[in-house]
XYZ file of C-alpha atoms in Angstrom:
717
model
C 26.931 -35.489 -40.151
C 26.839 -32.392 -38.166
C 25.411 -29.906 -40.672
C 22.906 -32.404 -41.087
C 21.892 -32.574 -37.615
C 21.545 -28.836 -37.627
C 19.600 -28.795 -40.944
C 17.268 -31.408 -39.333
C 16.535 -29.580 -36.341
C 15.754 -26.709 -38.047
C 13.457 -28.650 -40.622
C 11.778 -30.742 -37.714
C 10.839 -27.047 -36.200
C 9.492 -25.519 -39.707
C 7.294 -28.933 -41.005
C 5.837 -30.399 -38.032
C 4.002 -30.017 -34.782
C 5.257 -28.665 -31.444
C 5.026 -32.513 -30.382
C 6.825 -34.064 -33.237
C 9.547 -31.135 -33.049
C 10.561 -31.591 -29.597
C 10.877 -35.578 -30.160
C 13.165 -35.345 -33.493
C 15.072 -32.714 -31.879
C 15.948 -34.945 -28.854
C 16.833 -37.915 -31.401
C 18.832 -35.622 -33.694
C 20.774 -34.257 -30.562
C 21.491 -37.531 -29.184
C 23.361 -38.617 -32.346
C 25.213 -35.345 -32.159
C 26.188 -35.716 -28.736
C 27.354 -39.679 -29.568
C 29.184 -38.289 -32.605
C 30.996 -36.037 -30.672
C 32.006 -38.446 -28.071
C 33.399 -40.563 -30.740
C 35.575 -37.632 -32.312
C 36.823 -36.898 -28.705
C 38.104 -40.439 -28.098
C 40.106 -40.568 -31.642
C 41.439 -37.079 -30.893
C 42.467 -38.118 -27.577
C 44.271 -41.401 -28.976
C 46.134 -39.470 -31.684
C 47.200 -36.430 -29.134
C 45.135 -33.550 -30.792
C 42.438 -31.182 -29.843
C 39.046 -32.302 -30.646
C 37.297 -29.981 -33.502
C 34.435 -27.536 -32.280
C 31.275 -26.966 -33.986
C 29.655 -23.381 -33.297
C 26.061 -23.342 -33.375
C 24.483 -21.172 -35.870
C 22.789 -18.241 -34.448
C 19.944 -18.206 -36.664
C 16.256 -18.342 -35.903
C 13.039 -18.019 -37.747
C 12.442 -14.327 -36.383
C 15.866 -13.501 -37.367
C 15.782 -14.898 -40.823
C 12.581 -13.206 -41.435
C 13.957 -9.929 -40.474
C 16.493 -10.348 -42.815
C 17.884 -6.904 -44.052
C 16.245 -5.029 -40.882
C 18.899 -6.840 -38.906
C 21.998 -5.725 -40.926
C 21.100 -2.343 -40.327
C 21.550 -2.167 -36.562
C 25.160 -1.177 -35.871
C 25.558 -3.245 -32.881
C 23.476 -6.264 -32.405
C 22.286 -6.854 -28.887
C 24.140 -9.511 -26.755
C 21.996 -12.403 -25.392
C 21.508 -12.193 -21.797
C 23.223 -14.526 -19.387
C 21.451 -17.486 -17.684
C 23.191 -16.290 -14.446
C 22.788 -13.325 -12.539
C 26.372 -12.687 -11.300
C 29.923 -13.424 -12.482
C 30.603 -15.607 -9.783
C 27.511 -17.802 -10.134
C 28.425 -18.411 -14.045
C 31.991 -18.907 -12.900
C 30.796 -21.730 -10.373
C 28.552 -23.599 -13.314
C 30.746 -23.192 -16.266
C 34.248 -22.905 -15.093
C 35.068 -26.553 -14.189
C 38.167 -28.287 -13.121
C 40.461 -29.675 -16.179
C 41.317 -33.054 -14.953
C 42.823 -34.532 -17.826
C 45.568 -31.649 -16.814
C 45.858 -32.927 -13.306
C 45.400 -36.531 -13.415
C 46.988 -39.321 -15.691
C 45.595 -40.503 -18.711
C 45.511 -44.296 -17.469
C 43.013 -42.845 -14.664
C 40.420 -40.904 -16.571
C 40.513 -43.344 -19.775
C 41.330 -47.256 -18.218
C 42.132 -49.790 -21.136
C 42.322 -53.515 -21.155
C 45.681 -55.072 -21.293
C 47.499 -52.124 -19.420
C 47.678 -53.831 -16.094
C 51.296 -53.180 -15.951
C 51.497 -49.655 -16.963
C 48.997 -48.641 -14.294
C 51.274 -49.062 -11.380
C 53.921 -47.212 -13.040
C 51.510 -44.463 -13.478
C 49.861 -44.379 -10.176
C 53.453 -43.795 -8.906
C 53.997 -40.840 -11.180
C 50.535 -39.677 -10.221
C 51.281 -39.552 -6.767
C 54.354 -37.592 -7.252
C 52.656 -34.960 -9.192
C 49.946 -34.745 -6.706
C 52.614 -33.983 -4.216
C 54.331 -31.180 -6.204
C 50.570 -29.706 -7.411
C 49.392 -29.660 -3.687
C 45.998 -30.967 -4.601
C 43.817 -33.544 -3.027
C 45.668 -35.788 -0.434
C 49.179 -36.659 0.044
C 48.693 -39.968 -1.299
C 46.547 -41.681 -3.845
C 43.323 -42.866 -2.640
C 43.176 -46.734 -2.668
C 39.232 -47.061 -1.100
C 36.366 -45.008 -1.194
C 35.766 -44.893 2.298
C 38.977 -42.489 3.092
C 37.010 -40.190 0.865
C 33.434 -40.547 2.020
C 33.954 -38.456 5.274
C 34.915 -35.458 2.807
C 31.948 -35.716 0.759
C 29.512 -35.634 3.670
C 31.392 -32.393 4.638
C 31.558 -30.655 1.334
C 30.048 -27.001 1.528
C 32.382 -25.115 -0.824
C 33.799 -24.832 -4.666
C 37.269 -25.686 -3.435
C 36.187 -28.580 -1.350
C 34.227 -29.980 -4.410
C 37.368 -29.871 -6.788
C 39.330 -31.329 -4.364
C 36.960 -34.396 -3.959
C 36.440 -34.612 -7.744
C 40.460 -34.684 -8.152
C 40.864 -37.233 -5.719
C 37.757 -39.284 -6.862
C 39.441 -39.623 -10.282
C 41.946 -42.027 -9.012
C 39.160 -44.888 -7.945
C 36.368 -43.793 -10.506
C 37.371 -46.547 -12.728
C 35.448 -49.074 -10.132
C 31.654 -48.908 -10.738
C 30.890 -49.766 -7.355
C 32.783 -46.482 -6.297
C 30.864 -44.650 -8.475
C 27.380 -45.843 -7.168
C 28.772 -45.301 -3.591
C 29.558 -41.722 -4.481
C 26.045 -41.121 -5.682
C 24.183 -42.553 -2.789
C 26.320 -40.085 -0.430
C 25.889 -37.078 -2.533
C 21.747 -37.641 -2.422
C 21.967 -38.255 1.250
C 19.632 -36.014 3.011
C 21.321 -32.624 4.520
C 19.585 -30.180 6.518
C 21.347 -27.467 4.741
C 20.680 -29.026 1.048
C 19.763 -25.358 -0.224
C 23.463 -24.444 0.198
C 25.383 -27.535 -0.312
C 23.538 -29.330 -3.525
C 25.328 -26.830 -6.086
C 28.763 -27.913 -4.663
C 27.663 -31.538 -4.541
C 26.517 -31.220 -8.095
C 29.568 -29.807 -9.097
C 31.349 -32.954 -8.450
C 29.454 -34.865 -10.356
C 29.439 -32.404 -13.214
C 33.289 -32.438 -12.787
C 33.664 -36.283 -13.061
C 30.884 -37.208 -15.397
C 32.918 -35.365 -18.148
C 34.963 -38.497 -18.365
C 32.690 -41.156 -16.634
C 29.491 -40.518 -18.034
C 27.473 -43.221 -16.413
C 28.159 -41.370 -13.211
C 25.502 -38.787 -13.988
C 23.291 -41.281 -15.889
C 22.909 -43.057 -12.458
C 22.100 -39.767 -10.419
C 19.818 -38.390 -13.051
C 17.888 -42.128 -13.210
C 17.714 -42.134 -9.705
C 16.308 -38.585 -9.186
C 13.826 -38.832 -12.001
C 12.307 -42.477 -10.746
C 12.310 -40.545 -7.119
C 10.453 -37.390 -8.445
C 7.706 -39.495 -10.520
C 7.119 -41.499 -7.302
C 6.810 -38.603 -4.937
C 4.435 -36.889 -7.354
C 1.866 -39.841 -7.429
C 1.787 -39.715 -3.747
C -0.642 -37.103 -2.261
C -0.283 -37.938 1.439
C 2.186 -39.029 3.690
C 5.183 -37.433 1.948
C 7.145 -34.372 3.148
C 7.186 -31.480 1.129
C 11.054 -30.878 1.770
C 11.674 -34.359 0.430
C 9.960 -33.207 -3.033
C 11.870 -29.646 -2.946
C 15.180 -31.597 -2.314
C 14.858 -33.650 -5.327
C 13.681 -30.916 -7.281
C 16.801 -28.962 -6.315
C 18.882 -31.797 -7.412
C 17.572 -32.149 -11.080
C 17.799 -28.285 -11.387
C 21.731 -27.669 -10.517
C 22.357 -30.667 -12.559
C 20.617 -29.170 -15.564
C 22.464 -25.921 -14.738
C 25.523 -27.988 -14.896
C 24.550 -29.524 -18.096
C 24.738 -33.130 -16.742
C 20.940 -33.436 -17.140
C 19.253 -32.135 -20.410
C 16.843 -29.398 -19.932
C 14.238 -31.720 -21.665
C 14.147 -33.685 -18.486
C 13.486 -30.790 -16.342
C 11.030 -29.500 -18.713
C 9.189 -32.480 -18.459
C 8.872 -32.780 -14.959
C 7.651 -29.373 -14.975
C 4.921 -30.153 -17.595
C 3.947 -33.728 -15.756
C 3.167 -31.208 -12.468
C -0.002 -29.652 -14.486
C -1.749 -33.090 -14.537
C -2.691 -32.359 -11.003
C -2.130 -28.641 -10.071
C -2.930 -28.854 -6.590
C -1.288 -28.977 -3.167
C 2.234 -29.683 -2.830
C 2.338 -29.856 -6.657
C 2.126 -26.312 -6.732
C 4.998 -25.676 -4.241
C 7.120 -28.108 -6.346
C 6.197 -26.185 -9.628
C 6.659 -22.797 -7.797
C 10.231 -23.799 -6.447
C 11.179 -25.483 -9.715
C 10.340 -22.104 -11.637
C 12.472 -20.063 -8.961
C 15.707 -22.545 -9.034
C 15.992 -23.337 -12.656
C 13.551 -20.871 -14.628
C 16.218 -18.179 -15.340
C 18.236 -20.707 -17.119
C 16.047 -22.586 -18.984
C 14.147 -19.528 -20.299
C 17.595 -18.304 -21.614
C 18.565 -21.509 -22.999
C 18.274 -22.572 -26.511
C 17.316 -25.943 -26.128
C 14.439 -25.288 -23.714
C 13.457 -21.560 -24.397
C 10.510 -22.039 -26.430
C 8.669 -24.959 -24.710
C 9.392 -23.588 -21.536
C 7.739 -20.396 -22.438
C 4.571 -21.844 -23.026
C 4.658 -23.994 -20.280
C 5.292 -20.577 -18.048
C 2.039 -19.009 -19.817
C 0.150 -22.262 -18.885
C 1.590 -21.950 -15.501
C 0.341 -18.257 -15.085
C -2.982 -19.304 -16.488
C -3.211 -21.635 -13.245
C -4.495 -18.243 -11.530
C -7.683 -17.797 -13.356
C -8.632 -21.498 -14.057
C -8.128 -22.637 -10.518
C -9.444 -21.079 -6.927
C -6.166 -20.547 -5.170
C -5.255 -18.606 -2.260
C -3.976 -15.231 -2.641
C -0.683 -16.316 -0.664
C -0.103 -18.991 -3.577
C -0.781 -16.611 -6.315
C 1.520 -14.014 -4.742
C 4.194 -17.228 -4.951
C 3.546 -17.802 -8.440
C 3.849 -14.382 -9.484
C 7.173 -13.636 -7.988
C 8.393 -16.802 -9.268
C 7.689 -15.970 -12.904
C 8.771 -12.672 -12.902
C 11.846 -13.780 -11.344
C 12.557 -15.950 -14.231
C 11.039 -13.355 -16.531
C 10.925 -9.892 -15.500
C 8.434 -7.543 -17.003
C 9.662 -5.192 -19.642
C 8.939 -1.462 -18.518
C 9.516 1.437 -20.349
C 11.940 4.103 -19.172
C 9.926 7.020 -17.636
C 10.196 10.204 -19.603
C 12.224 12.814 -17.489
C 9.938 15.828 -17.124
C 11.031 18.989 -18.552
C 11.316 22.156 -16.680
C 11.895 25.763 -17.312
C 14.960 27.248 -15.706
C 12.792 28.937 -13.384
C 11.472 26.260 -12.224
C 14.505 24.172 -11.915
C 16.159 27.016 -9.866
C 13.048 27.241 -7.552
C 13.040 23.485 -6.978
C 16.692 23.682 -6.199
C 16.091 26.284 -3.769
C 13.403 24.611 -1.904
C 15.202 21.148 -1.595
C 18.966 21.878 -1.275
C 19.278 25.350 -0.096
C 16.433 25.308 2.660
C 18.974 25.435 5.635
C 19.461 29.157 5.011
C 16.168 30.552 4.891
C 17.219 34.155 4.980
C 19.176 33.341 2.153
C 16.217 31.419 -0.101
C 13.825 34.395 0.647
C 16.201 37.043 -0.414
C 16.846 35.195 -3.726
C 13.013 34.831 -4.462
C 12.291 38.444 -3.783
C 15.275 39.284 -6.653
C 12.822 37.430 -9.296
C 9.361 38.900 -7.684
C 6.424 38.676 -9.951
C 2.774 37.811 -9.223
C 2.680 35.272 -11.954
C 5.699 33.150 -9.757
C 2.744 32.736 -6.824
C 1.473 29.455 -8.236
C 4.917 28.201 -8.908
C 6.370 28.783 -5.775
C 2.991 27.481 -3.780
C 3.121 24.105 -5.921
C 6.944 23.722 -4.415
C 6.001 24.686 -0.802
C 3.594 21.855 -0.931
C 5.959 19.476 -2.259
C 8.429 20.303 0.231
C 6.202 19.845 3.153
C 5.845 15.716 1.948
C 9.161 15.325 -0.030
C 11.470 17.634 2.132
C 12.930 16.960 5.457
C 10.709 16.992 8.389
C 13.159 18.966 10.382
C 13.210 21.832 7.825
C 9.445 22.620 8.431
C 10.160 25.709 10.476
C 12.543 26.978 7.879
C 10.173 26.651 5.119
C 7.141 28.481 7.338
C 10.065 31.278 7.750
C 10.659 31.723 4.336
C 6.922 32.054 3.906
C 6.538 34.926 6.806
C 9.523 36.753 5.011
C 7.712 36.601 1.552
C 4.530 38.181 3.123
C 6.505 41.606 3.625
C 6.838 41.761 -0.405
C 4.477 43.037 -2.418
C 4.329 40.590 -5.008
C 4.149 37.599 -2.806
C 2.016 39.165 0.004
C -0.917 36.394 -1.095
C 1.213 33.587 -0.952
C 0.832 32.788 2.788
C -2.592 32.987 2.450
C -2.581 30.588 -0.472
C -0.474 28.087 1.553
C -2.876 27.802 4.573
C -6.090 27.639 2.334
C -3.891 24.484 0.442
C -2.782 23.351 3.499
C -6.342 23.216 5.227
C -7.703 21.220 1.976
C -5.125 18.617 2.290
C -6.048 18.058 6.245
C -9.790 17.867 5.210
C -9.082 15.463 2.433
C -7.149 13.156 4.543
C -10.035 13.050 6.980
C -12.306 12.229 4.359
C -9.940 9.394 2.596
C -8.863 7.914 5.589
C -5.949 6.288 3.692
C -3.375 4.325 5.736
C -1.105 5.162 2.879
C -1.311 9.008 3.424
C -0.581 9.036 7.112
C 3.167 9.975 6.822
C 1.744 12.854 4.508
C -1.027 13.832 6.784
C 1.084 14.561 9.647
C 3.640 16.448 7.782
C 0.607 18.909 6.622
C -0.521 19.150 10.116
C 2.799 19.817 11.755
C 3.230 22.740 8.981
C -0.062 24.185 10.211
C 1.325 24.546 13.665
C 4.154 26.281 12.430
C 2.247 28.807 10.533
C 0.472 29.743 13.995
C 3.676 30.059 15.481
C 4.859 32.425 13.063
C 1.442 34.096 13.554
C 0.465 33.553 9.747
C -2.734 32.396 11.204
C -5.009 33.420 14.237
C -6.074 31.468 17.232
C -9.830 31.033 16.116
C -8.402 29.066 13.050
C -6.195 27.195 14.825
C -8.908 25.909 17.031
C -11.283 25.430 14.579
C -9.150 23.053 12.777
C -8.272 21.099 15.906
C -12.248 21.029 16.550
C -12.724 19.864 12.683
C -10.121 17.021 13.328
C -12.388 15.423 16.372
C -15.640 16.123 14.439
C -15.534 15.415 11.008
C -17.674 12.923 9.831
C -19.745 12.873 13.118
C -22.744 13.856 13.933
C -22.966 17.140 16.093
C -21.995 16.522 19.633
C -21.609 12.729 18.879
C -18.431 10.975 18.716
C -19.692 7.505 19.323
C -22.104 7.171 16.343
C -21.166 4.821 13.501
C -18.814 6.493 11.294
C -17.141 4.687 8.013
C -14.126 7.492 8.219
C -13.548 7.286 11.674
C -14.186 4.120 13.383
C -13.991 3.324 17.088
C -10.323 1.358 16.820
C -9.110 3.958 14.436
C -6.745 6.420 16.668
C -4.820 8.443 14.070
C -7.007 11.405 14.816
C -5.270 11.316 18.107
C -1.972 11.266 16.650
C -2.490 14.477 14.261
C -4.128 16.454 17.553
C -1.062 15.397 19.319
C 1.159 16.543 16.612
C -0.680 19.644 16.136
C -0.616 20.619 20.152
C 3.047 19.726 20.290
C 4.013 22.055 17.350
C 2.175 24.830 18.993
C 2.955 24.157 22.960
C 5.431 27.002 23.203
C 2.920 29.715 22.554
C -0.801 27.955 22.909
C -0.110 28.005 26.807
C -0.247 31.581 27.410
C -2.792 33.350 29.679
C -4.921 34.632 26.625
C -5.471 31.202 25.062
C -5.366 29.149 28.457
C -9.787 29.275 28.303
C -9.772 28.039 24.556
C -7.330 25.397 25.518
C -8.539 24.201 28.564
C -12.224 23.959 26.923
C -10.678 22.128 23.945
C -8.776 19.622 26.087
C -12.007 18.584 27.706
C -13.622 17.495 24.182
C -10.389 15.931 23.654
C -10.679 13.742 26.790
C -14.059 12.622 25.611
C -12.898 11.897 22.133
C -9.981 9.615 23.495
C -12.453 7.851 25.607
C -14.710 7.328 22.923
C -12.183 4.786 21.417
C -12.146 1.021 22.314
C -8.279 0.937 21.973
C -5.281 3.510 22.163
C -1.645 2.304 21.552
C 0.486 2.163 24.509
C 2.648 4.532 22.842
C 0.245 7.014 21.583
C -1.233 6.800 25.190
C 2.408 7.919 26.515
C 2.316 11.171 23.988
C -0.984 11.820 25.153
C -0.141 12.076 28.713
C 3.268 14.000 28.328
C 1.273 16.288 25.968
C -1.245 16.691 28.966
C 1.868 17.270 31.475
C 3.319 19.995 29.314
C 0.699 22.243 28.321
C -2.165 21.483 30.852
C -0.553 19.866 34.242
C -3.621 21.213 36.295
C -6.151 20.042 34.321
C -8.798 17.894 35.466
C -8.333 14.133 33.904
C -11.651 12.230 33.303
C -11.322 8.405 33.869
C -14.651 7.346 31.982
C -16.346 8.370 28.789
C -19.570 9.198 30.682
C -17.672 11.924 33.108
C -16.119 13.609 30.066
C -19.498 13.571 28.191
C -21.403 15.351 31.217
C -18.767 17.608 31.582
C -18.897 18.752 27.910
C -23.049 18.689 27.966
C -22.537 21.298 31.211
C -19.981 23.248 29.228
C -22.053 23.465 26.122
C -25.041 24.595 28.033
C -23.639 27.379 29.852
C -21.962 28.496 26.603
C -25.773 28.546 24.946
C -27.144 30.590 28.113
C -24.320 33.080 27.563
C -25.122 33.498 23.809
C -28.827 34.309 25.007
C -27.983 36.656 27.435
C -26.014 38.552 24.599
C -28.401 38.717 22.514
C -31.163 40.276 24.503
C -30.963 43.886 25.765
C -32.693 45.870 28.599
C -35.932 47.399 28.067
C -36.396 51.120 27.468
C -38.093 51.637 30.422
C -35.256 50.118 32.429
C -32.850 52.082 30.837
C -34.683 55.416 31.680
C -34.820 54.408 35.377
C -30.919 53.496 35.414
C -30.212 57.196 33.941
C -32.835 58.661 36.592
C -31.126 56.560 39.453
C -28.355 58.485 41.181
C -26.309 55.293 41.584
C -25.115 52.924 39.295
C -26.545 49.485 38.832
C -24.072 46.929 39.408
C -23.194 44.115 36.558
C -24.828 41.132 38.354
C -28.105 43.167 38.685
C -27.979 43.866 35.357
C -27.787 40.139 34.494
C -30.458 39.200 36.751
C -32.931 41.196 35.151
C -32.230 40.279 31.714
C -32.622 36.604 32.761
C -35.858 37.809 34.368
C -36.951 39.451 30.996
C -35.801 36.151 29.171
C -38.090 34.001 31.095
C -40.840 36.226 31.126
C -40.704 36.428 27.416
C -40.321 32.468 26.911
C -43.527 31.944 28.845
C -45.539 34.145 26.930
C -44.286 32.275 23.407
C -45.153 28.908 25.101
C -48.827 30.205 26.081
C -49.115 31.518 22.396
C -48.018 28.117 21.112
C -49.955 26.024 23.482
C -53.168 27.687 22.930
C -52.905 27.238 19.006
C -52.076 23.705 19.592
C -55.383 23.102 21.964
C -57.656 24.738 19.823
C -56.383 23.260 16.732
C -56.658 19.541 18.484
C -60.312 20.368 19.474
C -61.484 21.461 16.081
C -59.769 18.188 14.253
C -61.779 16.153 17.256
C -64.909 17.676 16.434
C -64.599 17.039 12.775
C -63.231 13.425 13.300
C -66.449 12.738 15.359
C -69.213 14.023 12.963
C -67.287 12.173 10.186
C -68.018 8.940 12.106
C -71.716 9.533 12.655
C -72.871 10.387 9.452
C -71.734 11.378 5.802
C -71.053 14.953 4.782
C -72.888 15.861 1.502
C -70.998 17.848 -0.876
C -71.209 21.619 -0.523
C -70.732 24.222 -2.783
C -68.834 27.032 -1.039
C -70.072 29.943 -2.535
C -70.042 33.624 -1.080
C -72.771 33.890 1.261
C -73.283 30.268 2.193
C -72.603 30.812 5.866
C -74.960 31.878 8.281
C -72.544 33.018 11.151
C -69.111 33.151 12.466
C -68.424 31.615 15.527
C -66.846 34.225 17.658
C -63.878 33.199 19.992
C -64.213 32.691 23.513
C -64.262 36.159 25.408
C -67.160 37.363 23.482
C -65.246 40.136 21.600
C -63.870 39.503 17.584
C -60.061 39.818 18.171
C -58.449 42.120 15.616
C -55.703 41.247 13.380
C -53.102 43.612 14.841
C -53.665 42.543 18.464
C -53.650 38.708 18.380
C -52.284 38.069 14.756
C -53.729 37.122 11.429
C -56.254 34.306 11.600
C -58.200 31.858 9.428
C -61.595 30.814 9.200
C -62.236 26.891 9.616
C -65.588 25.676 8.168
C -67.629 23.824 10.644
C -70.921 22.181 10.770
C -73.537 22.997 13.491
C -76.852 20.930 12.798
C -77.801 21.401 9.306
C -75.952 24.720 8.774
C -72.656 25.567 8.065
C -70.497 28.496 9.825
C -66.659 29.410 9.948
C -64.746 29.624 13.198
C -61.863 32.026 13.466
C -58.575 30.822 14.721
C -55.797 33.333 15.508
C -52.543 32.071 14.314
C -49.465 33.608 16.445
C -47.856 36.426 14.599
C -44.120 35.097 15.165
C -45.058 31.716 13.462
C -43.348 30.776 10.109
C -46.999 30.635 8.202
C -47.381 34.289 9.233
C -44.175 35.283 7.697
C -44.367 33.691 4.468
C -47.978 34.997 3.669
C -46.662 38.615 4.633
C -43.761 37.877 2.252
C -45.870 36.514 -0.404
C -48.042 39.668 -0.270
C -44.942 42.261 -0.070
C -43.849 40.861 -3.280
C -47.105 40.674 -5.037
C -47.825 44.468 -4.044
C -44.026 45.202 -5.572
C -45.178 43.629 -8.657
C -48.344 45.271 -8.866
C -46.495 48.684 -8.375
C -43.685 48.214 -11.038
C -46.808 47.092 -13.559
C-alpha cells in the first residue's frame, strides 16, 4: 500500500495538470497517514516498534540528470528549513510522553475502569520521582489554566503538555485548552511558538486537539479575509501566526497554509497585502524547503512578486514585499573573483594600509625600489589611502610624499597627487552626491595637509578656497539659482571649515593675514546667503573665526556682507588700473631734473589724474561717433517715410560731391582715424558723407589685421 501511495503521487505529478496533482496528492497522503496510524496502534498493542518508511529522494529533475548525478563525489545536502539549531530543536525535538506517562492515560480503553485507578497511583509515584509537572496528578483543568496563560518558554510548554495528558481523555478539557491557547495576548509574537508546541506534543496522541484548533483558525481566517473594514490588522496577523507555527510543528498540513496564501490574491489590497507579507516572513522559509509545498509555494511566490508591477503599490509596501521574498528565497550571488595583484602591488598596498604609522620607514622602503615606472602605482594607492585609510593617518601620508619629493625618481609624485586631489574636489562640487560627502571631506583635509608640508603654495590654497564658494555660480553672485548648490545645502561650508582648520596653524601668519581676512569676508557673505545652517555647523564656524581671526568684523545680514565685498572688489579694480598705467615721459624728465624726490602719494595722484583724462577723451570720441551715427539713421528714416527711393546703380563717378565733416577741413586718416563713406540723398542727387571711426575701436583693428594678412599673402606669392 505504501509503495502504491508513493507511485500514485509520482504518477499524478506526471500525468495530470497542476490542480489535479495537488488534489490527488492530498487524497493519497491522507490515506497514507491513516494507514500509518493503524500500524502504530497495532504495534503498540503487541509492544513492538512501528515500521518506518523513508521517502524516496527522487524527483523529475534528478531522474532526468541520470548519470550526471552519479558522477558527483559528494551530493549537496538539502538546506534546512530552520535557520538555527536551537530553532530546529524547538520545532522537531518534541517531548516523548509515552515514556513519561502511563499508557492508560494516553490510550484510554473501555472496560478498564478498575485498572485506571491503579495506573493513576503508579503515575503519581513516577511523577514525583521524575520531577516533571506537579507533585500530584491533576484532576481538573482549572488547576492547569493559570500556567497555560503564563506559558512563555519551552520548558513551561513541556511541563504543561505532560500534566495535561492526565486529563486529556476528557474532550471538554481539550476544548478548554484550545480556547485558552487562542486567547489574545499582547506578546503573542513571542509566546505563540511555545503554545503551539503544547498542541504539537499532545496532538500526537490526541489527534482531535489539533483538528479542533486548526478548524477554528481556518474559519476565523476566512471570516476576517472577507471583512474589509472594522477589523483590526493585529487580529488577522495573530491568526496567521498561529497557522504558520502549527504548520512548522506539522500539526497543520502545509496545504492548508498554502491555500490561505493563495486566497489572499483574490483581493490583493489593503490589509490582505500585510497579511500576505507577514505569512511569507513567518513560514515562507519552511514552505519553500518542504517537499510537500515547495513546488506550489514557489509558483505562488512568483505571483506574489508580480503584484508589484500589476498594481500601483506604495514604495514602502514594495520594499516590505521584497524583504519578505528574499528572506525565504535569498538571491543567489556568485562569489566575487579576487583581483590578482603583482608582488610589487601587494607590497605597496601593505605599506600604505598597514605600515603608515611609521612614515619614515615607509618612505625609505619605497626609495629602495625607486623607478619612474612606479609613480602611477604609488599615486593610485595614495589616492586610495585618502578614502579607505584612517583619517588620523592623513598627516603621515603627506609626510611620505614630502620625503619622496627629495628622491630623483619620485620628484613628480607630489605634483601628480596635488593634481588628482584638485580633480576630485572639483568633481565632487560638480556631482554634489550625498554618498560622496565623507570622501570629499577626506580629500579636502588631505589638500590642507599638503599646504602644511609646503607641497603647495599660498596662491593655490586660496584659489581652491574661492573655487569651493563660487563653483557653479555666476561671477559675484551667490544667491542665484544653482542646481549643484541650492540655498538649503550647506555642505560647502563644511568643506571650507575643514580646510581652514587643517591649515590654521600656518595660515594665521603676518604674510597671510591680508589674504585670509579678505577671504573670510566673502566666506561670511556665502554663509549668510544660505537659508539654513545646522546648529553644529554654526558652532564649528564660530570656533573657527575665534581661532584664526578673532578681531575680524562679523556681519549680521547678507546686505552688509555684500556691500563690504563690493567695496573690496572696487578698491582692487582701481589698484589694478593704477598699476597698468605709468607716468608719461615728460613727467619722468621733470622728475630727473627736479632736485628733490617726488613722494609716492604725489605720484599716485598724478597717475590718477592722467587716468581720468584718458577716460574723458575716450568717452568724447565714443559719444561723438554715436551722435553722428544716430543723426544719419534719423535722416535716412525720415526720407524713407516720405518717398520711395528708386534703385540706383552705384557705379564709379555716380556721386557729385562728398559732404565734408563739420569744421570745413577734411580729416586725415592719421588724425581722427579711418573713416567710411555713407551714401545719403540731397534732393535729386546722391552724395557720400564721411564718418570718422575711432582708431581704438574693434572694427578698425579687424580691418587693419585683414589688410596685414592680405599684404603678407601677396609677398609670399
